[in-house]
C-alpha positions as MATLAB code, in Angstrom:
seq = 'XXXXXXXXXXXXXXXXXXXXXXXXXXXXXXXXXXXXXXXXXXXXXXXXXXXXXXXXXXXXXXXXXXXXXXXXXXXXXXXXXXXXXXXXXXXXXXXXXXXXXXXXXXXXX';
ca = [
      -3.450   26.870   11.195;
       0.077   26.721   11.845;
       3.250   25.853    9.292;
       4.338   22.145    8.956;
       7.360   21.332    9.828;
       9.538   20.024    6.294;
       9.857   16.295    8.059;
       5.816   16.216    7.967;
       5.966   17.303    4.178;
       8.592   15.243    3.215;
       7.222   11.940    5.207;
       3.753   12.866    3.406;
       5.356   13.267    0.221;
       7.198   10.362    0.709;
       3.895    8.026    1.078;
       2.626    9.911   -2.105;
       5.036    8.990   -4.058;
       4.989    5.658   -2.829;
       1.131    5.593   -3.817;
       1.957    6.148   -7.244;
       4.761    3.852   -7.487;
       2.703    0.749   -6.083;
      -0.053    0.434   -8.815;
       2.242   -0.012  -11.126;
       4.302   -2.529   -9.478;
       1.334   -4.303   -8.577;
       0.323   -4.160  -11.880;
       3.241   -5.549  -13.049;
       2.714   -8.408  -10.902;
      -0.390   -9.211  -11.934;
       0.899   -9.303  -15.685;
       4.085  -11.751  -14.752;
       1.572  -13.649  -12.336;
      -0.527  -14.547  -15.805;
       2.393  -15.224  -17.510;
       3.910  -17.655  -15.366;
       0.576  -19.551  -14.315;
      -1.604  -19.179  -17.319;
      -0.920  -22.063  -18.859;
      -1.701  -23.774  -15.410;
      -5.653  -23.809  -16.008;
      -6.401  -20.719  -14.426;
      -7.554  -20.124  -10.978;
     -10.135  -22.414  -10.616;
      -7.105  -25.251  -10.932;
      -5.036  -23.325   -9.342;
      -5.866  -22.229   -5.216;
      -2.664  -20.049   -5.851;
      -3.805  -17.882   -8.696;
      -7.091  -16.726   -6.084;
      -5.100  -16.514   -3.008;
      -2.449  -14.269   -5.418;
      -5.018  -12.313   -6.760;
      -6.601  -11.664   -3.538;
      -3.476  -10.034   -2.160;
      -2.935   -8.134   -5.125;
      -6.622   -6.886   -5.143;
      -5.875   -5.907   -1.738;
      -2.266   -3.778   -2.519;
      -4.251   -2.381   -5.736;
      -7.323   -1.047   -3.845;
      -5.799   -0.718   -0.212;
      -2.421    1.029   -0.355;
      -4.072    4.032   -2.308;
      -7.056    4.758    0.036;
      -4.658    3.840    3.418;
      -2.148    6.117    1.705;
      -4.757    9.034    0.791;
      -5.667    8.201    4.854;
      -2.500    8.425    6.275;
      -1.255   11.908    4.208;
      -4.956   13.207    5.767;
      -4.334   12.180    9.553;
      -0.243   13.352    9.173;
      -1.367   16.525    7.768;
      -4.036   17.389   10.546;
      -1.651   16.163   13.473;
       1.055   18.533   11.898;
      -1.188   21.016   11.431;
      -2.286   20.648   14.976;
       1.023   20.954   16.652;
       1.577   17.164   16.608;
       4.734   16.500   14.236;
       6.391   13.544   15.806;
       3.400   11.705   15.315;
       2.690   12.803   11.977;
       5.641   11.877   10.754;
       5.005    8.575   12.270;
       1.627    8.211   10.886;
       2.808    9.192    7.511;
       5.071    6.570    7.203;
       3.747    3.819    9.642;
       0.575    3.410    7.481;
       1.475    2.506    4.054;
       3.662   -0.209    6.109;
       1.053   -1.654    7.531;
      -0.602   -2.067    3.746;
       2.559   -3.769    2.529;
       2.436   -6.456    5.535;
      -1.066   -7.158    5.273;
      -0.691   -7.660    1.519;
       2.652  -10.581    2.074;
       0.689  -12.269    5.020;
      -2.200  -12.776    2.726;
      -0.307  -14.007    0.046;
       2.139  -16.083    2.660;
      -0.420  -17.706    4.719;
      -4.208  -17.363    3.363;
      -5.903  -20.178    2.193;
];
């Protein structure tokens, strides 16, 4: 096995950190979502509140696992002599997670 180059560590320790830092933001927005449209009837009066919690089940669930992915791949194309590409899977992926979760809430439903 050879020795990663410190761009492949810090690009995986980069998405790490950003693993951790999403669930709580998402979390957060869950808690202002209810706050704001509570008093609205809930989801079932509200298409919003489903289509919001939809895209935040997705950034909850998602960015973690395509995260945990990402610093997997990164770490066995590094490992494997491929460090250009691990840094660009290590940083591409959790990218990818953030789009998917503003396009749901922009234009589902």
């Amino acid at each position: 096995m050879r020795e990663l180059p410190r761009t492949t560590i810090l690009a995986n320790g980069l998405v790490i950190v950003l693993g951790f830092l999403e669930i709580p933001v998402a979390l957060g927005s869950v808690l202002g979502f209810g706050m704001m449209y509570g008093s609205a009837g809930g989801y079932e009066n509200n298409p919003w509140g489903l289509l919001w919690f939809r895209s935040l089940f997705v950034t909850i669930v998602g960015f973690p696992i395509i995260c945990a992915t990402s610093v997997v791949m990164s770490f066995y194309l590094g490992c494997n002599g491929y460090h250009r590409s691990a840094v660009l899977v290590a940083l591409l992926a959790p990218l990818v997670s953030i789009v998917t979760a503003v396009v749901l809430m922009a234009f589902d439903g």
